[in-house]
mmCIF file of C-alpha atoms in Angstrom:
data_model
loop_
_atom_site.group_PDB
_atom_site.id
_atom_site.type_symbol
_atom_site.label_atom_id
_atom_site.label_comp_id
_atom_site.label_asym_id
_atom_site.label_seq_id
_atom_site.Cartn_x
_atom_site.Cartn_y
_atom_site.Cartn_z
ATOM 1 C CA UNK A 1 -24.356 9.320 2.555
ATOM 2 C CA UNK A 2 -27.332 11.624 2.118
ATOM 3 C CA UNK A 3 -29.824 10.284 -0.391
ATOM 4 C CA UNK A 4 -32.335 12.281 -2.376
ATOM 5 C CA UNK A 5 -35.986 11.399 -1.994
ATOM 6 C CA UNK A 6 -38.024 11.977 -5.155
ATOM 7 C CA UNK A 7 -41.464 13.377 -4.359
ATOM 8 C CA UNK A 8 -43.088 12.238 -7.575
ATOM 9 C CA UNK A 9 -42.705 9.708 -10.369
ATOM 10 C CA UNK A 10 -41.762 12.338 -12.962
ATOM 11 C CA UNK A 11 -38.745 13.493 -10.915
ATOM 12 C CA UNK A 12 -37.691 9.897 -10.269
ATOM 13 C CA UNK A 13 -37.799 9.014 -13.976
ATOM 14 C CA UNK A 14 -35.886 12.180 -14.899
ATOM 15 C CA UNK A 15 -33.174 11.426 -12.309
ATOM 16 C CA UNK A 16 -32.575 7.865 -13.515
ATOM 17 C CA UNK A 17 -30.366 7.508 -16.585
ATOM 18 C CA UNK A 18 -31.515 3.901 -17.000
ATOM 19 C CA UNK A 19 -34.763 2.136 -16.142
ATOM 20 C CA UNK A 20 -35.272 -1.539 -16.906
ATOM 21 C CA UNK A 21 -36.861 -4.688 -15.567
ATOM 22 C CA UNK A 22 -34.510 -7.471 -14.641
ATOM 23 C CA UNK A 23 -33.920 -10.625 -12.664
ATOM 24 C CA UNK A 24 -31.264 -10.783 -9.928
ATOM 25 C CA UNK A 25 -28.896 -13.637 -10.836
ATOM 26 C CA UNK A 26 -26.088 -12.991 -8.325
ATOM 27 C CA UNK A 27 -25.180 -10.945 -5.248
ATOM 28 C CA UNK A 28 -21.531 -10.350 -4.398
ATOM 29 C CA UNK A 29 -19.384 -7.766 -2.630
ATOM 30 C CA UNK A 30 -16.456 -5.597 -3.601
ATOM 31 C CA UNK A 31 -14.186 -2.879 -2.263
ATOM 32 C CA UNK A 32 -14.177 0.221 -4.462
ATOM 33 C CA UNK A 33 -11.155 2.544 -4.317
ATOM 34 C CA UNK A 34 -12.246 6.030 -5.359
ATOM 35 C CA UNK A 35 -8.648 7.201 -5.798
ATOM 36 C CA UNK A 36 -7.903 4.377 -8.272
ATOM 37 C CA UNK A 37 -11.485 4.417 -9.620
ATOM 38 C CA UNK A 38 -11.610 0.634 -9.562
ATOM 39 C CA UNK A 39 -12.577 -2.328 -7.423
ATOM 40 C CA UNK A 40 -9.519 -3.652 -5.562
ATOM 41 C CA UNK A 41 -8.496 -6.945 -4.000
ATOM 42 C CA UNK A 42 -5.177 -5.942 -2.426
ATOM 43 C CA UNK A 43 -4.219 -4.649 1.006
ATOM 44 C CA UNK A 44 -3.600 -0.947 1.563
ATOM 45 C CA UNK A 45 -2.691 0.914 4.726
ATOM 46 C CA UNK A 46 -4.346 4.026 3.307
ATOM 47 C CA UNK A 47 -7.935 2.960 2.882
ATOM 48 C CA UNK A 48 -9.677 6.288 3.443
ATOM 49 C CA UNK A 49 -11.000 6.304 -0.126
ATOM 50 C CA UNK A 50 -12.208 2.680 -0.075
ATOM 51 C CA UNK A 51 -15.749 1.532 0.541
ATOM 52 C CA UNK A 52 -17.583 -1.792 0.659
ATOM 53 C CA UNK A 53 -20.256 -2.251 -2.007
ATOM 54 C CA UNK A 54 -22.993 -4.791 -2.547
ATOM 55 C CA UNK A 55 -22.928 -5.833 -6.206
ATOM 56 C CA UNK A 56 -26.032 -7.154 -7.923
ATOM 57 C CA UNK A 57 -25.786 -8.944 -11.275
ATOM 58 C CA UNK A 58 -28.999 -8.389 -13.222
ATOM 59 C CA UNK A 59 -30.301 -10.203 -16.296
ATOM 60 C CA UNK A 60 -32.198 -7.467 -18.142
ATOM 61 C CA UNK A 61 -35.694 -8.440 -19.273
ATOM 62 C CA UNK A 62 -36.987 -5.182 -20.781
ATOM 63 C CA UNK A 63 -35.460 -1.723 -21.170
ATOM 64 C CA UNK A 64 -37.610 1.389 -20.638
ATOM 65 C CA UNK A 65 -35.056 4.219 -20.524
ATOM 66 C CA UNK A 66 -31.401 4.591 -21.508
ATOM 67 C CA UNK A 67 -29.136 2.050 -23.147
ATOM 68 C CA UNK A 68 -28.298 -1.250 -21.515
ATOM 69 C CA UNK A 69 -26.943 -4.675 -22.295
ATOM 70 C CA UNK A 70 -28.422 -8.090 -21.581
ATOM 71 C CA UNK A 71 -26.595 -8.303 -18.244
ATOM 72 C CA UNK A 72 -25.787 -5.355 -15.990
ATOM 73 C CA UNK A 73 -24.031 -4.790 -12.695
ATOM 74 C CA UNK A 74 -25.625 -2.559 -10.058
ATOM 75 C CA UNK A 75 -23.538 -1.385 -7.138
ATOM 76 C CA UNK A 76 -25.033 -0.215 -3.856
ATOM 77 C CA UNK A 77 -22.961 1.420 -1.136
ATOM 78 C CA UNK A 78 -22.415 -0.755 1.934
ATOM 79 C CA UNK A 79 -22.773 -4.375 2.883
ATOM 80 C CA UNK A 80 -25.843 -6.480 3.563
ATOM 81 C CA UNK A 81 -26.506 -7.429 7.183
ATOM 82 C CA UNK A 82 -27.472 -11.058 7.599
ATOM 83 C CA UNK A 83 -26.271 -12.099 4.140
ATOM 84 C CA UNK A 84 -22.896 -13.852 3.701
ATOM 85 C CA UNK A 85 -21.391 -11.757 6.504
ATOM 86 C CA UNK A 86 -18.266 -13.961 6.656
ATOM 87 C CA UNK A 87 -17.555 -13.169 3.003
ATOM 88 C CA UNK A 88 -17.972 -9.448 3.638
ATOM 89 C CA UNK A 89 -15.689 -9.525 6.709
ATOM 90 C CA UNK A 90 -13.022 -11.524 4.855
ATOM 91 C CA UNK A 91 -13.022 -8.977 2.030
ATOM 92 C CA UNK A 92 -12.695 -6.092 4.476
ATOM 93 C CA UNK A 93 -9.738 -7.742 6.255
ATOM 94 C CA UNK A 94 -8.043 -8.737 2.983
ATOM 95 C CA UNK A 95 -8.079 -5.137 1.753
ATOM 96 C CA UNK A 96 -7.055 -3.548 5.054
ATOM 97 C CA UNK A 97 -10.376 -2.101 6.045
ATOM 98 C CA UNK A 98 -11.680 -2.326 9.577
ATOM 99 C CA UNK A 99 -15.087 -0.756 9.028
ATOM 100 C CA UNK A 100 -18.003 -0.861 6.603
ATOM 101 C CA UNK A 101 -21.209 0.998 5.964
ATOM 102 C CA UNK A 102 -24.396 -0.948 6.469
ATOM 103 C CA UNK A 103 -26.506 -1.167 3.331
ATOM 104 C CA UNK A 104 -29.921 0.266 4.188
ATOM 105 C CA UNK A 105 -31.334 0.050 0.680
ATOM 106 C CA UNK A 106 -34.069 -2.342 -0.251
ATOM 107 C CA UNK A 107 -32.551 -5.808 -0.311
ATOM 108 C CA UNK A 108 -32.933 -7.598 -3.618
ATOM 109 C CA UNK A 109 -33.298 -11.376 -3.725
ATOM 110 C CA UNK A 110 -31.663 -13.803 -6.156
ATOM 111 C CA UNK A 111 -34.251 -15.156 -8.597
ATOM 112 C CA UNK A 112 -36.652 -12.226 -8.142
ATOM 113 C CA UNK A 113 -37.446 -9.680 -10.860
ATOM 114 C CA UNK A 114 -37.740 -5.940 -10.278
ATOM 115 C CA UNK A 115 -38.161 -2.653 -12.092
ATOM 116 C CA UNK A 116 -34.850 -0.884 -11.483
ATOM 117 C CA UNK A 117 -34.184 2.878 -11.561
ATOM 118 C CA UNK A 118 -30.448 3.538 -11.675
ATOM 119 C CA UNK A 119 -27.721 5.959 -12.694
ATOM 120 C CA UNK A 120 -25.195 4.732 -15.283
ATOM 121 C CA UNK A 121 -21.545 5.171 -14.442
ATOM 122 C CA UNK A 122 -18.670 4.105 -16.712
ATOM 123 C CA UNK A 123 -19.119 0.346 -16.601
ATOM 124 C CA UNK A 124 -21.920 -0.284 -14.129
ATOM 125 C CA UNK A 125 -25.071 1.171 -12.651
ATOM 126 C CA UNK A 126 -25.540 2.674 -9.207
ATOM 127 C CA UNK A 127 -28.698 3.077 -7.169
ATOM 128 C CA UNK A 128 -30.253 6.551 -7.318
ATOM 129 C CA UNK A 129 -31.887 6.406 -3.902
ATOM 130 C CA UNK A 130 -31.863 3.976 -1.000
ATOM 131 C CA UNK A 131 -35.634 3.517 -1.057
ATOM 132 C CA UNK A 132 -36.530 4.328 -4.651
ATOM 133 C CA UNK A 133 -34.358 2.201 -6.925
ATOM 134 C CA UNK A 134 -36.176 -1.151 -7.027
ATOM 135 C CA UNK A 135 -39.855 -1.994 -7.332
ATOM 136 C CA UNK A 136 -41.666 -5.297 -7.676
ATOM 137 C CA UNK A 137 -42.955 -5.803 -11.204
ATOM 138 C CA UNK A 138 -46.647 -5.061 -11.669
ATOM 139 C CA UNK A 139 -46.790 -3.002 -8.474
ATOM 140 C CA UNK A 140 -48.657 0.285 -8.648
ATOM 141 C CA UNK A 141 -45.393 2.259 -8.487
ATOM 142 C CA UNK A 142 -43.605 0.225 -11.167
ATOM 143 C CA UNK A 143 -46.604 0.688 -13.467
ATOM 144 C CA UNK A 144 -46.539 4.473 -12.824
ATOM 145 C CA UNK A 145 -42.823 4.588 -13.658
ATOM 146 C CA UNK A 146 -43.312 2.637 -16.892
ATOM 147 C CA UNK A 147 -46.174 4.954 -17.942
ATOM 148 C CA UNK A 148 -43.974 7.975 -17.230
ATOM 149 C CA UNK A 149 -41.143 6.479 -19.346
ATOM 150 C CA UNK A 150 -43.548 6.030 -22.264
ATOM 151 C CA UNK A 151 -44.525 9.721 -22.130
ATOM 152 C CA UNK A 152 -40.992 10.712 -23.138
#
């Protein structure tokens, strides 16, 4: 997957459909089938359109851009090395997959709060960039993003 790198805060804010602060309350994994456009739990011999995702459940604290509920799901392509690897492997085997992408995005931690810049899909959010989707609250960059949101 080739990810866009946003050279400035304005472009980053424009690219994100939703920007909010939130606390990570859960991290799980799922297999998304692009042909069925849904997460699946069953075995398939044809798994060319299936990919492992890391799924973050976020308790929204404050919304800055877009519309969002009190709890949102963010999906990030790939698994997390060093985090519940047995669970990830079991899911891959259960659904007939023998490979997975490694998740290179910033790893979020349960209990921590972040400013999140995402793209809204039908029923969940997706990261907009591997390196530019999550920022610690009160960091210089998160404050720049919030100021840019308020200019709109």
